[in-house]
Amino acid sequence: MKSAAVVNYAPEKGSVEVREIETPTIGSEDVLLEVANVGVCGSDLHQWTADHSWPVNYPVVLGHEFGGRIVEVGKEVEGWKVGDRVVSETAAIISPNNPMTKRGLYNLDPTRKGFGYGVNGAMTKYVRVPSRILHHVPDQLPFEQACLTEPCCVAYSAVVKNARIEPGDRVVVLGPGTIGILCAAMARLCGAQVAIVGLPQDAHRLEIAKQYGCEVIIGDAKPWATARDGLGCDGVIDAAGASITLKIALDIVRPAGWISKVGWGPQPLGFNLDPLVQKNITLQGSFSHNWPIWERVIALLSSGQFDVKPIIGGVWPVTEWHEAFEKMHKGEVVKSVLRPV
């Protein structure tokens, strides 16, 4: 049986189209998932515009933020059955013998390959998923929200695991994309006062950040960062896709403060790092997520403590992927969601 899929077929800009693909066959430890919804990630847009910096196995079906129901179970799979509502992590292929995997940090396994670039992703009707990365989705959590577990896990990792927020801290978030807004919302959940910083063209996305109780700054964040005692904010979450924001972070954070860097961009840095030393700043990179983070985020989404509804800008059929991509690319919506046809 064939289904429509959003396929990135070559490294050149704009090499994405809808193609009919066969339903995948599953291995003994896999399940076949009927996709309910799939979120569009900035990385999907980067592969479409050909300004990504990671290797891609062309042609590949895009999409790594997804959930749905199990329709077939491999013969060695335990604990899962047809009909289960699930979301999947992104680590489609990992090495069980890698030292990082053995520590439970398989997200940092250098040989890891993910959905949507390393193996076929979920912008289609059926996707093959290893059972080891499945998580149950409670009935009360709609798939339109559950499919965004993955970016919420990125935010949880950057804000909770790779930063140190105490209630009452002043935290600045640089970059009002999906990850930046979710990081700001997560920092609010941790009890911080939060300002999110963007450019004039980010006005619509910044308005959505206000729904999470954040201050919004277009331009210079230093006055807000130094308002309490003149020394700077307690921490900065750098979620912008450009390297230069690190310079801003070093400038506005207080001595003995911290920076959690989750955004990345290919530009080289052309500035002095002495403030990092002089101010005794902790600079922490944050990449991806693992099993316990997914369980915790699903609990937060299911209980209503963490609400992703404000960032969802619409749901489009996969055949209308281009409009969904364009609206997100232009900043008209924070997050586009697709559904199979």
Coordinates of C-alpha atoms in Angstrom, one line a residue:
M1 CA 0.0 0.0 0.0
K2 CA 1.3 3.5 -0.9
S3 CA 0.9 6.7 1.1
A4 CA 1.8 10.4 0.4
A5 CA 5.1 11.4 2.0
V6 CA 7.0 14.7 2.3
V7 CA 10.4 13.7 0.8
N8 CA 13.7 15.6 0.9
Y9 CA 15.3 14.1 -2.2
A10 CA 18.6 16.1 -2.8
P11 CA 20.9 18.5 -1.1
E12 CA 20.0 21.5 -3.3
K13 CA 17.7 24.2 -2.0
G14 CA 14.0 23.5 -2.4
S15 CA 14.5 19.7 -3.0
V16 CA 11.3 18.7 -1.2
E17 CA 8.2 17.2 -2.7
V18 CA 5.2 14.9 -2.1
R19 CA 5.9 11.3 -3.2
E20 CA 4.0 8.1 -2.9
I21 CA 5.9 5.6 -0.8
E22 CA 5.3 2.0 0.2
T23 CA 4.4 1.1 3.8
P24 CA 7.6 0.1 5.6
T25 CA 8.2 -3.5 6.7
I26 CA 9.2 -3.8 10.3
G27 CA 11.8 -5.8 12.1
S28 CA 11.4 -8.1 15.0
E29 CA 12.0 -5.3 17.6
D30 CA 10.0 -2.6 15.8
V31 CA 6.4 -1.4 15.6
L32 CA 4.6 0.0 12.7
L33 CA 3.1 3.3 13.7
E34 CA 0.1 5.0 12.0
V35 CA 1.0 8.6 12.3
A36 CA -1.7 10.9 13.8
N37 CA 0.2 14.2 13.7
V38 CA 3.7 15.4 13.0
G39 CA 5.3 18.7 14.0
V40 CA 7.4 20.7 11.6
C41 CA 10.8 21.5 13.1
G42 CA 13.2 24.2 12.2
S43 CA 15.6 21.4 11.1
D44 CA 13.0 20.3 8.5
L45 CA 13.0 23.9 7.2
H46 CA 16.8 24.0 7.1
Q47 CA 16.9 20.8 5.0
W48 CA 14.3 22.4 2.7
T49 CA 16.3 25.7 2.4
A50 CA 19.6 23.7 2.2
D51 CA 21.3 25.6 5.0
H52 CA 21.7 22.7 7.4
S53 CA 25.0 21.5 8.7
W54 CA 24.4 17.7 9.3
P55 CA 24.6 14.7 6.9
V56 CA 21.4 13.6 5.3
N57 CA 20.6 10.2 3.7
Y58 CA 18.8 11.3 0.5
P59 CA 16.1 10.7 -0.3
V60 CA 14.5 10.8 3.1
V61 CA 11.0 11.4 4.5
L62 CA 11.1 14.4 6.8
G63 CA 9.6 14.6 10.3
H64 CA 10.8 13.6 13.7
E65 CA 8.1 15.1 16.0
F66 CA 5.3 12.6 15.9
G67 CA 2.8 10.5 17.6
G68 CA 0.1 7.9 16.6
R69 CA -1.3 4.4 17.2
I70 CA 0.5 1.1 16.9
V71 CA -0.9 -1.0 14.0
E72 CA 1.6 -3.8 13.9
V73 CA 4.1 -5.2 16.4
G74 CA 7.3 -7.1 15.8
K75 CA 7.6 -10.6 17.1
E76 CA 10.1 -9.9 19.8
V77 CA 8.5 -6.7 21.0
E78 CA 7.3 -6.8 24.7
G79 CA 5.0 -4.4 26.5
W80 CA 3.3 -2.9 23.4
K81 CA 0.2 -3.9 21.5
V82 CA -1.9 -2.9 18.5
G83 CA -4.0 0.2 19.3
D84 CA -1.6 1.7 21.9
R85 CA -1.3 5.6 21.7
V86 CA 2.4 6.5 21.6
V87 CA 5.0 9.1 20.8
S88 CA 8.5 8.2 19.7
E89 CA 11.9 9.6 20.5
T90 CA 14.2 10.6 17.7
A91 CA 17.1 8.3 18.1
A92 CA 16.1 5.8 15.4
I93 CA 19.5 4.1 15.2
I94 CA 22.0 4.0 18.1
S95 CA 25.0 1.7 18.9
P96 CA 24.2 -0.4 22.0
N97 CA 27.9 -0.7 22.7
N98 CA 28.8 3.0 22.5
P99 CA 30.0 4.3 25.9
M100 CA 27.4 7.1 25.8
T101 CA 24.6 4.6 25.2
K102 CA 25.8 2.5 28.1
R103 CA 25.5 5.5 30.3
G104 CA 21.9 6.1 29.2
L105 CA 23.1 9.1 27.1
Y106 CA 22.4 7.5 23.7
N107 CA 21.4 11.0 22.5
L108 CA 25.1 11.8 22.6
D109 CA 26.2 8.6 20.7
P110 CA 28.2 10.0 17.8
T111 CA 26.9 7.2 15.5
R112 CA 23.3 8.0 16.3
K113 CA 21.0 8.5 13.3
G114 CA 17.6 10.2 13.7
F115 CA 14.3 10.3 11.9
G116 CA 14.0 12.7 9.1
Y117 CA 17.6 12.9 8.1
G118 CA 19.2 9.5 8.9
V119 CA 16.2 7.3 8.3
N120 CA 12.7 7.9 7.0
G121 CA 10.6 10.2 9.3
A122 CA 7.0 10.6 10.0
M123 CA 5.6 13.1 7.4
T124 CA 3.6 10.2 6.0
K125 CA 0.9 7.7 7.1
Y126 CA 3.1 4.9 8.4
V127 CA 6.6 4.9 10.0
R128 CA 8.7 2.1 11.4
V129 CA 9.9 2.7 15.0
P130 CA 12.1 0.7 17.3
S131 CA 10.1 -0.2 20.3
R132 CA 12.9 0.9 22.7
I133 CA 12.0 4.6 22.1
L134 CA 8.2 4.5 22.4
H135 CA 6.3 6.3 25.2
H136 CA 2.7 5.9 26.2
V137 CA 0.4 8.9 25.6
P138 CA -2.6 9.1 28.0
D139 CA -6.0 9.4 26.4
Q140 CA -6.6 13.0 27.7
L141 CA -3.6 14.3 25.7
P142 CA -4.6 15.0 22.0
F143 CA -2.0 14.0 19.4
E144 CA -1.8 17.5 18.0
Q145 CA -0.2 18.4 21.4
A146 CA 1.5 15.1 22.1
C147 CA 3.4 15.3 18.8
L148 CA 5.3 18.3 20.2
T149 CA 6.7 16.3 23.1
E150 CA 10.1 16.3 21.3
P151 CA 10.7 20.1 21.2
C152 CA 9.4 20.3 24.8
C153 CA 12.1 17.7 25.7
V154 CA 14.7 19.9 24.1
A155 CA 13.5 22.7 26.2
Y156 CA 13.4 20.6 29.4
S157 CA 17.0 19.4 28.8
A158 CA 18.3 23.0 28.2
V159 CA 16.4 24.6 31.1
V160 CA 16.1 22.0 33.8
K161 CA 19.0 19.6 33.2
N162 CA 21.6 21.9 31.7
A163 CA 20.9 25.1 33.7
R164 CA 20.3 25.8 37.4
I165 CA 17.2 27.9 37.9
E166 CA 15.9 28.9 41.3
P167 CA 12.6 30.5 41.9
G168 CA 12.9 34.3 41.6
D169 CA 15.9 34.2 39.2
R170 CA 15.9 36.6 36.3
V171 CA 16.5 34.6 33.1
V172 CA 16.9 36.0 29.6
V173 CA 16.0 33.8 26.6
L174 CA 17.6 34.8 23.3
G175 CA 15.6 33.8 20.2
P176 CA 11.8 33.5 20.0
G177 CA 11.5 30.4 17.8
T178 CA 9.7 27.2 19.0
I179 CA 12.6 26.2 21.2
G180 CA 13.1 29.6 22.6
I181 CA 9.4 30.1 23.5
L182 CA 9.3 26.6 25.1
C183 CA 12.5 27.3 27.0
A184 CA 11.0 30.5 28.3
A185 CA 7.8 28.7 29.3
M186 CA 9.8 26.0 31.1
A187 CA 11.8 28.6 32.9
R188 CA 8.6 30.2 34.1
L189 CA 7.5 26.8 35.3
C190 CA 10.7 26.6 37.4
G191 CA 9.8 29.9 39.1
A192 CA 12.0 32.4 37.1
Q193 CA 11.1 35.8 36.0
V194 CA 11.7 35.6 32.2
A195 CA 12.4 38.0 29.4
I196 CA 12.5 36.7 25.8
V197 CA 14.4 38.8 23.2
G198 CA 13.8 39.0 19.5
L199 CA 13.9 41.3 16.5
P200 CA 11.2 43.5 15.0
Q201 CA 10.2 40.8 12.6
D202 CA 9.6 38.4 15.5
A203 CA 6.7 40.5 16.9
H204 CA 4.0 37.9 16.3
R205 CA 6.0 35.1 18.0
L206 CA 6.9 37.4 20.9
E207 CA 3.2 38.0 21.4
I208 CA 2.7 34.3 21.9
A209 CA 5.5 34.3 24.5
K210 CA 3.5 36.8 26.5
Q211 CA 0.9 34.1 27.0
Y212 CA 3.4 32.2 29.1
G213 CA 3.9 35.3 31.4
C214 CA 7.2 36.4 29.8
E215 CA 8.5 40.0 29.4
V216 CA 9.1 40.7 25.7
I217 CA 12.1 42.7 24.5
I218 CA 12.9 43.9 21.0
G219 CA 16.5 45.1 20.9
D220 CA 18.7 45.6 24.0
A221 CA 18.1 43.2 26.9
K222 CA 20.8 44.7 29.1
P223 CA 18.5 47.2 31.0
W224 CA 16.1 44.4 32.0
A225 CA 19.0 42.1 32.9
T226 CA 20.7 44.6 35.2
A227 CA 17.5 46.1 36.7
R228 CA 17.8 44.5 40.1
D229 CA 21.4 45.3 41.2
G230 CA 23.2 46.4 38.1
L231 CA 25.2 43.1 37.8
G232 CA 23.2 41.2 35.2
C233 CA 20.7 38.4 35.0
D234 CA 21.2 35.1 36.8
G235 CA 21.1 33.0 33.6
V236 CA 20.8 33.2 29.8
I237 CA 19.2 30.5 27.5
D238 CA 20.7 31.0 24.0
A239 CA 18.1 29.5 21.7
A240 CA 19.0 31.7 18.6
G241 CA 20.2 30.1 15.4
A242 CA 23.2 32.4 15.2
S243 CA 26.6 32.4 16.9
I244 CA 26.7 36.1 17.7
T245 CA 24.0 35.8 20.4
L246 CA 26.7 34.2 22.7
K247 CA 28.4 37.6 22.8
I248 CA 25.2 39.2 24.0
A249 CA 24.8 36.4 26.6
L250 CA 28.3 36.9 28.0
D251 CA 27.6 40.7 28.2
I252 CA 24.2 40.5 30.1
V253 CA 24.8 37.6 32.5
R254 CA 26.0 38.4 36.0
P255 CA 29.3 37.2 37.5
A256 CA 29.1 33.6 38.5
G257 CA 26.0 33.2 36.3
W258 CA 25.3 30.6 33.7
I259 CA 24.5 30.3 30.0
S260 CA 22.7 27.3 28.5
K261 CA 23.3 27.2 24.8
V262 CA 20.7 25.2 22.8
G263 CA 20.6 27.2 19.5
W264 CA 23.3 26.6 16.9
G265 CA 24.5 28.2 13.7
P266 CA 27.4 27.7 11.4
Q267 CA 28.9 31.2 11.7
P268 CA 32.4 31.4 13.2
L269 CA 32.9 33.5 16.3
G270 CA 34.9 36.7 16.0
F271 CA 35.0 38.1 19.6
N272 CA 37.0 37.8 22.8
L273 CA 36.0 35.1 25.3
D274 CA 37.7 36.8 28.3
P275 CA 34.4 37.8 29.9
L276 CA 33.6 34.1 30.3
V277 CA 36.8 33.8 32.4
Q278 CA 36.7 37.2 34.1
K279 CA 33.0 36.8 35.2
N280 CA 33.4 33.1 36.2
I281 CA 30.5 32.2 33.9
T282 CA 29.3 28.6 33.4
L283 CA 28.8 27.9 29.7
Q284 CA 26.8 24.7 29.0
G285 CA 25.9 23.2 25.7
S286 CA 22.5 21.3 25.5
F287 CA 21.7 18.7 22.9
S288 CA 18.7 16.5 22.5
H289 CA 17.2 14.4 25.3
N290 CA 16.8 10.9 26.7
W291 CA 14.2 8.4 28.2
P292 CA 13.6 10.0 31.6
I293 CA 13.1 13.5 30.1
W294 CA 10.4 12.2 27.8
E295 CA 8.5 10.5 30.7
R296 CA 8.7 13.7 32.7
V297 CA 7.5 16.0 29.8
I298 CA 4.6 13.7 29.0
A299 CA 3.6 13.9 32.6
L300 CA 3.7 17.7 32.4
L301 CA 1.7 17.9 29.2
S302 CA -0.9 15.3 30.4
S303 CA -1.5 17.1 33.7
G304 CA -1.9 20.5 32.0
Q305 CA 1.1 22.0 33.9
F306 CA 2.8 22.7 30.6
D307 CA 0.6 23.8 27.8
V308 CA 1.8 23.8 24.1
K309 CA -1.5 24.9 22.6
P310 CA -0.4 28.6 22.4
I311 CA 2.4 27.8 20.0
I312 CA 0.4 25.7 17.5
G313 CA -0.3 27.8 14.5
G314 CA -2.4 25.4 12.6
V315 CA -2.8 21.8 11.3
W316 CA -2.3 21.1 7.6
P317 CA -2.6 17.8 5.5
V318 CA 0.9 16.6 4.5
T319 CA -0.1 17.4 0.9
E320 CA -0.1 21.1 1.9
W321 CA 3.3 20.9 3.5
H322 CA 4.5 23.9 1.5
E323 CA 2.1 26.3 3.1
A324 CA 2.9 24.9 6.5
F325 CA 6.6 25.3 6.0
E326 CA 6.3 28.8 4.5
K327 CA 4.2 30.2 7.3
M328 CA 6.7 28.9 9.9
H329 CA 9.6 30.0 7.8
K330 CA 8.2 33.6 7.6
G331 CA 7.4 33.6 11.4
E332 CA 3.7 33.9 10.8
V333 CA 3.2 30.9 13.1
V334 CA 5.5 29.5 15.8
K335 CA 4.7 25.8 15.0
S336 CA 3.0 24.1 12.1
V337 CA 1.6 20.6 12.5
L338 CA 0.8 18.2 9.7
R339 CA -1.6 15.2 9.5
P340 CA -1.3 12.3 7.1
V341 CA -3.8 11.8 4.3

